[in-house]
Tab-separated table of C-alpha atoms and ligand atoms in Angstrom:
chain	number	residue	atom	x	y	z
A	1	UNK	CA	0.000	0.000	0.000
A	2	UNK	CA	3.022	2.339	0.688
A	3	UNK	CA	4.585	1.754	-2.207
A	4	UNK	CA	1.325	2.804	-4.705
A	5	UNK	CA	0.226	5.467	-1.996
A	6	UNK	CA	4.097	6.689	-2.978
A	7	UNK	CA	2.830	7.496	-6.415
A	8	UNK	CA	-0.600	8.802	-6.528
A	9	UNK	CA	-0.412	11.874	-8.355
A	10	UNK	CA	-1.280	15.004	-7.889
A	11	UNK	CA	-4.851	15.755	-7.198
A	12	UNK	CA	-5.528	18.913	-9.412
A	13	UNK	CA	-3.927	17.371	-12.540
A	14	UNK	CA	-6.381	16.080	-15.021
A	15	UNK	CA	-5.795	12.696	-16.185
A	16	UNK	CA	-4.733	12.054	-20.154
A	17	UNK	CA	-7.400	12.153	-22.722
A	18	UNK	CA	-8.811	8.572	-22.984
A	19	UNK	CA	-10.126	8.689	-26.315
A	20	UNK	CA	-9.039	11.457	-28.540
A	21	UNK	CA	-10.840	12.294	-32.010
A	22	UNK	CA	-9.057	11.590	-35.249
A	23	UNK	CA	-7.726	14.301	-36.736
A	24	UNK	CA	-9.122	16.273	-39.711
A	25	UNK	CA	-6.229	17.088	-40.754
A	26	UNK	CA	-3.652	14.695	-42.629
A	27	UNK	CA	-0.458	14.839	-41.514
A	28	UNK	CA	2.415	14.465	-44.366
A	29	UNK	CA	3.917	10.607	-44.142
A	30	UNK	CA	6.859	10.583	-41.820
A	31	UNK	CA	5.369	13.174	-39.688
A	32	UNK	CA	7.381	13.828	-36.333
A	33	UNK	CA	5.706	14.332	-33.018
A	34	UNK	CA	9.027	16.567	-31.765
A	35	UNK	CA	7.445	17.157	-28.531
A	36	UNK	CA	6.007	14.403	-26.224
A	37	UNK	CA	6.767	12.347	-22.411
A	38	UNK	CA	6.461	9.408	-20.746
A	39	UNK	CA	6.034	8.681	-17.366
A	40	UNK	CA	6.663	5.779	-15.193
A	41	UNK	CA	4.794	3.246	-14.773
A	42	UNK	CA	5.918	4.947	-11.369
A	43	UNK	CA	6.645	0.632	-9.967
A	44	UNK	CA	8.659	0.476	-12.590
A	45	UNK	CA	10.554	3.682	-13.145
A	46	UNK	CA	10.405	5.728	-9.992
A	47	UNK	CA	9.457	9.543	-10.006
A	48	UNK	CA	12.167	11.615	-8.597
A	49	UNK	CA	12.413	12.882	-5.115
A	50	UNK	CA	12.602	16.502	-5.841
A	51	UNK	CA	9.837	16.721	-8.266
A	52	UNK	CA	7.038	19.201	-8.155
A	53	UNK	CA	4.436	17.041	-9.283
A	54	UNK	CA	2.986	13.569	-9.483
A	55	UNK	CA	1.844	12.495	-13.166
A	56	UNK	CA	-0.715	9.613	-14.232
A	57	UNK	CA	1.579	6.992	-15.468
A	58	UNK	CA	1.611	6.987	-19.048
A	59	UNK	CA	3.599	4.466	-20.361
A	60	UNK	CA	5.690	4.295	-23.696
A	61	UNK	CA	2.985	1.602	-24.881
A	62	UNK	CA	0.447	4.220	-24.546
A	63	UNK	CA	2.395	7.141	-26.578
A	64	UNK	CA	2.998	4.383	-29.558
A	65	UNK	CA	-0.664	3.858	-29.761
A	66	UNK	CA	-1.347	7.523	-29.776
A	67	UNK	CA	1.538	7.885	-32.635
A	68	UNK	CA	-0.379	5.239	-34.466
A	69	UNK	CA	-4.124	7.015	-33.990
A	70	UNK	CA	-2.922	10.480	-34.827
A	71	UNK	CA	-1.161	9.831	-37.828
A	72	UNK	CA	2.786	9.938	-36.723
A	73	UNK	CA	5.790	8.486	-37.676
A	74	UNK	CA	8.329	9.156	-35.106
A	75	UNK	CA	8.428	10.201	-31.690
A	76	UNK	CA	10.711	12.516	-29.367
A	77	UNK	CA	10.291	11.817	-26.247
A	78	UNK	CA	11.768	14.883	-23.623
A	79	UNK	CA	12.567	14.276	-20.285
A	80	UNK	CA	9.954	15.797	-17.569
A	81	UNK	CA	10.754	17.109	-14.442
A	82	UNK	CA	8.897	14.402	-12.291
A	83	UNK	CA	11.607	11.978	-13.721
A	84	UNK	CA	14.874	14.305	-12.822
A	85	UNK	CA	18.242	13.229	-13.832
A	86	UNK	CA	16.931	9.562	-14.064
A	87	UNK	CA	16.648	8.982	-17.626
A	88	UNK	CA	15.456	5.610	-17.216
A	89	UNK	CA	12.326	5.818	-18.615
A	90	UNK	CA	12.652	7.738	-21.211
A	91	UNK	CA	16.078	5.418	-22.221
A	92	UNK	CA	13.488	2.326	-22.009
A	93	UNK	CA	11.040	3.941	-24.105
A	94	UNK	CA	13.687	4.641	-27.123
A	95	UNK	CA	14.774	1.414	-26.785
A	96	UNK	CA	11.262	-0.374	-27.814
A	97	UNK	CA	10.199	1.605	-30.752
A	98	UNK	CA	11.970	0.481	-33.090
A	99	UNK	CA	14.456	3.156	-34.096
A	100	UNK	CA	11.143	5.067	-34.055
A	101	UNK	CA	12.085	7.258	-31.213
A	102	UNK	CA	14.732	9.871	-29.818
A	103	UNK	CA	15.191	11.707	-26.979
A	104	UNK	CA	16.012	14.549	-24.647
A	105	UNK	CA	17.934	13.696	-21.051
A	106	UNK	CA	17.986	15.835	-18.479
A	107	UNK	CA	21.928	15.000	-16.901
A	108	UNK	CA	23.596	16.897	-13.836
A	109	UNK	CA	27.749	17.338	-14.450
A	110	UNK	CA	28.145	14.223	-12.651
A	111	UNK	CA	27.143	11.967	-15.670
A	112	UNK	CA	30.164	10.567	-17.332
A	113	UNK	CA	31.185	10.098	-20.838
A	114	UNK	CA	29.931	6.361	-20.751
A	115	UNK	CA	26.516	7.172	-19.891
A	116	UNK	CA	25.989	10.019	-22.314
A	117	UNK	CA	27.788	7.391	-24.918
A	118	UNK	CA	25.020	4.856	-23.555
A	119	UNK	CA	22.396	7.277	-24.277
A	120	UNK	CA	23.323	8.426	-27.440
A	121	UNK	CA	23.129	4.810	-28.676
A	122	UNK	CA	20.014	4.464	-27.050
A	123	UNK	CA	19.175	7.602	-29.606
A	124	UNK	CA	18.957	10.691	-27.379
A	125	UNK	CA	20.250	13.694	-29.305
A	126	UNK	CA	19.728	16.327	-26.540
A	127	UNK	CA	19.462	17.730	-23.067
A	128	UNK	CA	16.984	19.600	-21.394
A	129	UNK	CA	17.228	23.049	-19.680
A	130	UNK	CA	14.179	24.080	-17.574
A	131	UNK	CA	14.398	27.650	-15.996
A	132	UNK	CA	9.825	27.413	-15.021
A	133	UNK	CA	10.345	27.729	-11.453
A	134	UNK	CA	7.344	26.034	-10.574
A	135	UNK	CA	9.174	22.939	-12.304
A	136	UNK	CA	12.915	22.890	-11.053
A	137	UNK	CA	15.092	24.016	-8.306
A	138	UNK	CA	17.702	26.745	-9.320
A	139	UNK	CA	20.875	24.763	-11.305
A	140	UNK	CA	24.007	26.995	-11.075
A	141	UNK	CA	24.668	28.401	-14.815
A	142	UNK	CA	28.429	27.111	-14.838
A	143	UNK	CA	27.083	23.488	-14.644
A	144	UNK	CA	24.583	23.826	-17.422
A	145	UNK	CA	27.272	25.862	-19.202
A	146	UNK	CA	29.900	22.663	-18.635
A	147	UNK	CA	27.000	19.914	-19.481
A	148	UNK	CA	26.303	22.185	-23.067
A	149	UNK	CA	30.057	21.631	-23.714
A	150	UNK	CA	30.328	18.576	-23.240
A	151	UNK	CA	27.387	16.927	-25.058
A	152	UNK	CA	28.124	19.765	-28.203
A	153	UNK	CA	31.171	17.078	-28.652
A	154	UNK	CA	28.077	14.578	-29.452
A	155	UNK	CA	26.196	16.534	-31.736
A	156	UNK	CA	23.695	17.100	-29.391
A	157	UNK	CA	21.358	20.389	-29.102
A	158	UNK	CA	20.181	21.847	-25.724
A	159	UNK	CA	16.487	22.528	-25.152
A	160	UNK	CA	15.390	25.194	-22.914
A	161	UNK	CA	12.355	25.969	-21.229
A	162	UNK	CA	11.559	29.381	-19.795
A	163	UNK	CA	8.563	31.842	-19.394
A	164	UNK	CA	8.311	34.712	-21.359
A	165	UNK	CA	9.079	37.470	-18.842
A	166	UNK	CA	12.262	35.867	-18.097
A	167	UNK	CA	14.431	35.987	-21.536
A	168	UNK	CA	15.836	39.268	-20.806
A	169	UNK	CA	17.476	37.944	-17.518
A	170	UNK	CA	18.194	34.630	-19.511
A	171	UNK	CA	19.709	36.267	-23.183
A	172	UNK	CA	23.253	36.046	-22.265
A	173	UNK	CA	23.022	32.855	-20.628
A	174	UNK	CA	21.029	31.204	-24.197
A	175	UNK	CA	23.282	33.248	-26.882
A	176	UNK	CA	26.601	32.147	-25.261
A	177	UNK	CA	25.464	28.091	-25.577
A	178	UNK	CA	27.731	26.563	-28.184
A	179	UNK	CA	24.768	23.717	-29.723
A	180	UNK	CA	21.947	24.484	-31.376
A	181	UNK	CA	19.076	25.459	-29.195
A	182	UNK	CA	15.391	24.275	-29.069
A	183	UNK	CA	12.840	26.837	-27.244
A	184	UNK	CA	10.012	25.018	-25.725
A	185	UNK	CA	6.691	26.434	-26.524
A	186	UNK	CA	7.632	29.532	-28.367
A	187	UNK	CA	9.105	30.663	-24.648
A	188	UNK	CA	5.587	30.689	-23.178
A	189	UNK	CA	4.878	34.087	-24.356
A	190	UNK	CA	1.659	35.529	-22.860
A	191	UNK	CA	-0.646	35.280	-25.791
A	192	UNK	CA	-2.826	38.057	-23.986
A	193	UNK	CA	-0.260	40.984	-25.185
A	194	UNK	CA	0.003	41.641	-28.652
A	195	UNK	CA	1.693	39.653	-31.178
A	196	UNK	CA	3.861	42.575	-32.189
A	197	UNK	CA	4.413	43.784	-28.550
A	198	UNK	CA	7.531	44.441	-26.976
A	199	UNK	CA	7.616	40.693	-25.116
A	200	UNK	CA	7.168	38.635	-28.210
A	201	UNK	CA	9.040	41.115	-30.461
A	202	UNK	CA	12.409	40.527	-27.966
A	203	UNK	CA	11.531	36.360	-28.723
A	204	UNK	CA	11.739	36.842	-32.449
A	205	UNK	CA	14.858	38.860	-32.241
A	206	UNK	CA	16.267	36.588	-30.256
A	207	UNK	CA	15.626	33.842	-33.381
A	208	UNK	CA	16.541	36.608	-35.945
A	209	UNK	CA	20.006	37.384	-34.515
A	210	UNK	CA	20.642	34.028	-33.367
A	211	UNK	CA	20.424	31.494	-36.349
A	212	UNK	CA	21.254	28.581	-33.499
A	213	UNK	CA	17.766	29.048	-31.971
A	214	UNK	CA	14.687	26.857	-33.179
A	215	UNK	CA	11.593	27.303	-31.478
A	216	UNK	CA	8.340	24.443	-30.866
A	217	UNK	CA	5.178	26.007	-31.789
A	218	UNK	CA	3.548	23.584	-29.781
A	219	UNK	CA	1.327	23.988	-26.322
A	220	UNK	CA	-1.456	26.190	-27.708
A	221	UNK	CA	-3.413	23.937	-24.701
A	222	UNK	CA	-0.995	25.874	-22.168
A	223	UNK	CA	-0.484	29.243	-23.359
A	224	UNK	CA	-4.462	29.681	-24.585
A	225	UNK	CA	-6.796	31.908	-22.625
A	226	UNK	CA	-9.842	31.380	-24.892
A	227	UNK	CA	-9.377	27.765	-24.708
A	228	UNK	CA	-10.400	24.825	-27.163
A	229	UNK	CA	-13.277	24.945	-29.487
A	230	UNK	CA	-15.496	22.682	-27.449
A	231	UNK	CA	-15.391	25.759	-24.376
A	232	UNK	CA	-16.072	28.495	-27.183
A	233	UNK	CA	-18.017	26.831	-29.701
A	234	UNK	CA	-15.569	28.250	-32.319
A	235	UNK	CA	-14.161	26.379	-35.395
A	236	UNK	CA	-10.322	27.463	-35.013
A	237	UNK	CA	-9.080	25.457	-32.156
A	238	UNK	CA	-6.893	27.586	-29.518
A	239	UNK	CA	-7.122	30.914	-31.844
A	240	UNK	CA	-5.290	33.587	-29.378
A	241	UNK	CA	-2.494	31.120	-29.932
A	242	UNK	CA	-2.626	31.524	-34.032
A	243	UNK	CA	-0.860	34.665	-34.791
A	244	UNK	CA	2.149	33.938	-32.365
A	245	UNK	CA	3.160	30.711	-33.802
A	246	UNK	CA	1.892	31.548	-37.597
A	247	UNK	CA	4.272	34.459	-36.891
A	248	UNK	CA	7.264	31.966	-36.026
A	249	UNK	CA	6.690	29.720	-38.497
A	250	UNK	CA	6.660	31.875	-41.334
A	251	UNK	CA	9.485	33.775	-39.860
A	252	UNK	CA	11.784	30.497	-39.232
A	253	UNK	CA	10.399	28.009	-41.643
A	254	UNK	CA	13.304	25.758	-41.081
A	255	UNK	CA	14.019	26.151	-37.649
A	256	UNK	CA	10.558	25.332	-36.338
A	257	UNK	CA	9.316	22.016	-34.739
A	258	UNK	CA	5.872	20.673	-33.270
A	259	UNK	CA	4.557	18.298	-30.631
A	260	UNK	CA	1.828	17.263	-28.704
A	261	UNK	CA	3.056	17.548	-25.611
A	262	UNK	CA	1.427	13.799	-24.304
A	263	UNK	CA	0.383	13.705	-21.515
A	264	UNK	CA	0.231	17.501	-21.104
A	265	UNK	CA	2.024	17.628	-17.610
A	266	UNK	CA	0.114	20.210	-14.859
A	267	UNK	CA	-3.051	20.942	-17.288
A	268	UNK	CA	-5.409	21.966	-14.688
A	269	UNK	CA	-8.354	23.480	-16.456
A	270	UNK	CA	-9.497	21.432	-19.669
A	271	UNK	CA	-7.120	17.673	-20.734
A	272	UNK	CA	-6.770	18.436	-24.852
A	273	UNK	CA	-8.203	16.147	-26.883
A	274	UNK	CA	-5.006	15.473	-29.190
A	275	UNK	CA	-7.061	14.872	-32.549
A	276	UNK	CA	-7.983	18.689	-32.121
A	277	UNK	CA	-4.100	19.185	-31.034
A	278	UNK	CA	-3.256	18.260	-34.705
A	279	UNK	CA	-6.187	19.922	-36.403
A	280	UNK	CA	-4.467	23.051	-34.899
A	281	UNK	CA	-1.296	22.784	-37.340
A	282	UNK	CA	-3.085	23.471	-40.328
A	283	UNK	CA	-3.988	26.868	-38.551
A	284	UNK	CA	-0.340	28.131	-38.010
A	285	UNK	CA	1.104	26.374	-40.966
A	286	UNK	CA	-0.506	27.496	-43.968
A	287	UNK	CA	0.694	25.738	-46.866
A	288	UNK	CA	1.619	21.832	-47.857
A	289	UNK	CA	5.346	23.322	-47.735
A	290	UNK	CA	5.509	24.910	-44.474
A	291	UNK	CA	3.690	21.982	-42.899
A	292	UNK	CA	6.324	19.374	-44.727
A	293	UNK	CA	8.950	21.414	-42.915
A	294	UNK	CA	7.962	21.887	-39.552
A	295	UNK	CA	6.288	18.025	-38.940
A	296	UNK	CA	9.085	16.454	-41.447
A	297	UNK	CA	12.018	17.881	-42.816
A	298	UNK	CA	13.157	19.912	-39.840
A	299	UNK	CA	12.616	17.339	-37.015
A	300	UNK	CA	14.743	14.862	-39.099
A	301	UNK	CA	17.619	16.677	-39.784
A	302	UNK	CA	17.581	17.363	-35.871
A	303	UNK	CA	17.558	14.192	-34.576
A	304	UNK	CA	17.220	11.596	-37.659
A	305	UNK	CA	20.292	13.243	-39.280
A	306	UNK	CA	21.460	10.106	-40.935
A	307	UNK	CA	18.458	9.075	-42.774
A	308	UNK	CA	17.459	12.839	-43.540
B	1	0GY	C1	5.887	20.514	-20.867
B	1	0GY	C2	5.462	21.435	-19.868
B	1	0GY	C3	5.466	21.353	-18.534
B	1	0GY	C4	6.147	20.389	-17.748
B	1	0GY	C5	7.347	19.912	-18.016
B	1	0GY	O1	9.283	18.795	-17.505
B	1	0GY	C6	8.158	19.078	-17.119
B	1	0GY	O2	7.708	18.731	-16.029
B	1	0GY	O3	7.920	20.185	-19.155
B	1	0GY	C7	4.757	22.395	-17.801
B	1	0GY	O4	4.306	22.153	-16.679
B	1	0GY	O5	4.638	23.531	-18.346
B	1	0GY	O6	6.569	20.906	-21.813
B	1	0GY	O7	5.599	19.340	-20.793
């Protein structure tokens, strides 16, 4: 009884969508979902100490079947916060699909050369930098700074995740990392300003002048105020989102990536249904091109690089 009391999760997260729609929208063949996690089974692999939340278990079987039902080809699976610097899971779930699926790590400076070797084989191609303080304790910059140095000498990129406010603070930091670097989210701007406001106008600088910076248009389920179209009985799913990452992607064509996000982590108010997720892209990505791009080309040169 200990043991599962250990990993009920938290009561005011919703629970994963249990039967999402199919999506309207087609997805090109070879389609990457660049943006997705899995957690536990908690018996299995054990959520971390520190973390800030407790997830529903959702378990690499349950992302392939989603794959499968939206339409996907591939998988990249990014290490949450409830799992810490225990890649476990995540490693497991790479391993099973087939070549199907990389990965981000999350890795403290203690990791050593034969466990980021171990990893790469497994197919992770990145680690993960999370500066939401509601997330993560405070990691000394020096350390991330050594752990960006070290896994450049792989190939890998670093992904960072940050709220919008905070890029000013963070802009030396991000411009003086020597990989390429994946914002998650569009940096969570607040989608209540204006589109050409000062906040998001800093973000697209920051892409402009830095040709090193990608950005995931995904999370229109987090960074929405008006919500999905089953709460506002409108067609265009998640529309305050639209302009901001139709702005991106026509901006950055080639240095744009989307996910879903699975099992949306902390979603408090509404769970997404993820058929409605996808039917989003064709909203922010106007044309057969730009869609190839962000769901194909780009996500396979970033972590597929061999068979791109
Ligand atoms: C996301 C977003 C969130 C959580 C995490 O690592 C995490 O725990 O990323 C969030 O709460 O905004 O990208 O999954």
């Amino acid at each position: 009884m200990a043991e599962v009391m250990q990993f009920q999760k938290t009561p005011c997260w919703l629970d994963w969508h249990a039967d999402p729609s199919k999506p309207r929208f087609k997805l090109p063949t070879g389609a990457v979902d660049a943006h997705c996690h899995v957690f536990g089974p908690g018996t299995e692999f054990p959520y971390a100490a520190t973390r800030k939340y407790t997830p529903c278990d959702a378990s690499k079987q349950q992302l392939y079947r989603l794959r499968d039902h939206l339409g996907f080809a591939r998988n990249v699976i990014v290490q949450a916060t409830c799992h810490g610097a225990d890649n476990r899971a995540m490693v497991d779930a790479l391993l099973h699909s087939d070549g199907k699926a990389r990965g981000v790590a999350t890795v403290g400076r203690g990791v050593s050369d034969a466990e980021l070797q171990a990893m790469h084989d497994a197919g992770v191609r990145g680690v993960r930098f999370n500066f939401v303080r509601r997330l993560v304790d405070f990691t000394p910059r020096d350390e991330l700074m050594e752990i960006a140095g070290r896994v450049a000498k792989l190939g890998w990129h670093v992904v960072i995740y940050f709220e919008g406010g905070d890029l000013p603070e963070l802009w030396d930091f991000f411009t003086a990392l020597p990989t390429i670097v994946v914002v998650d989210h569009m940096g969570r701007p607040d989608v209540g300003k204006p589109v050409d406001g000062p906040e998001f106008e800093l973000f697209v600088k920051f892409m402009r002048q830095h040709s090193n910076v990608w950005s995931k248009v995904s999370c229109p389920e987090r960074l929405s105020v008006t919500g999905p179209p089953a709460l506002n009985g409108e067609q265009n799913p998640y529309r305050d989102v639209v302009p901001f990452a139709r702005r991106i992607v026509e901006s950055f064509p080639d240095r744009v990536l989307w996910g879903t996000d699975w099992p949306h982590p902390n979603l408090k108010d509404h769970m997404p249904d993820d058929g409605l997720l996808v039917d989003f892209i064709p909203h922010i990505a106007l044309t057969p091109d730009l869609q190839r791009k962000l769901l194909v080309d780009n996500p396979m040169r970033l972590y597929w690089r061999e068979s791109a």
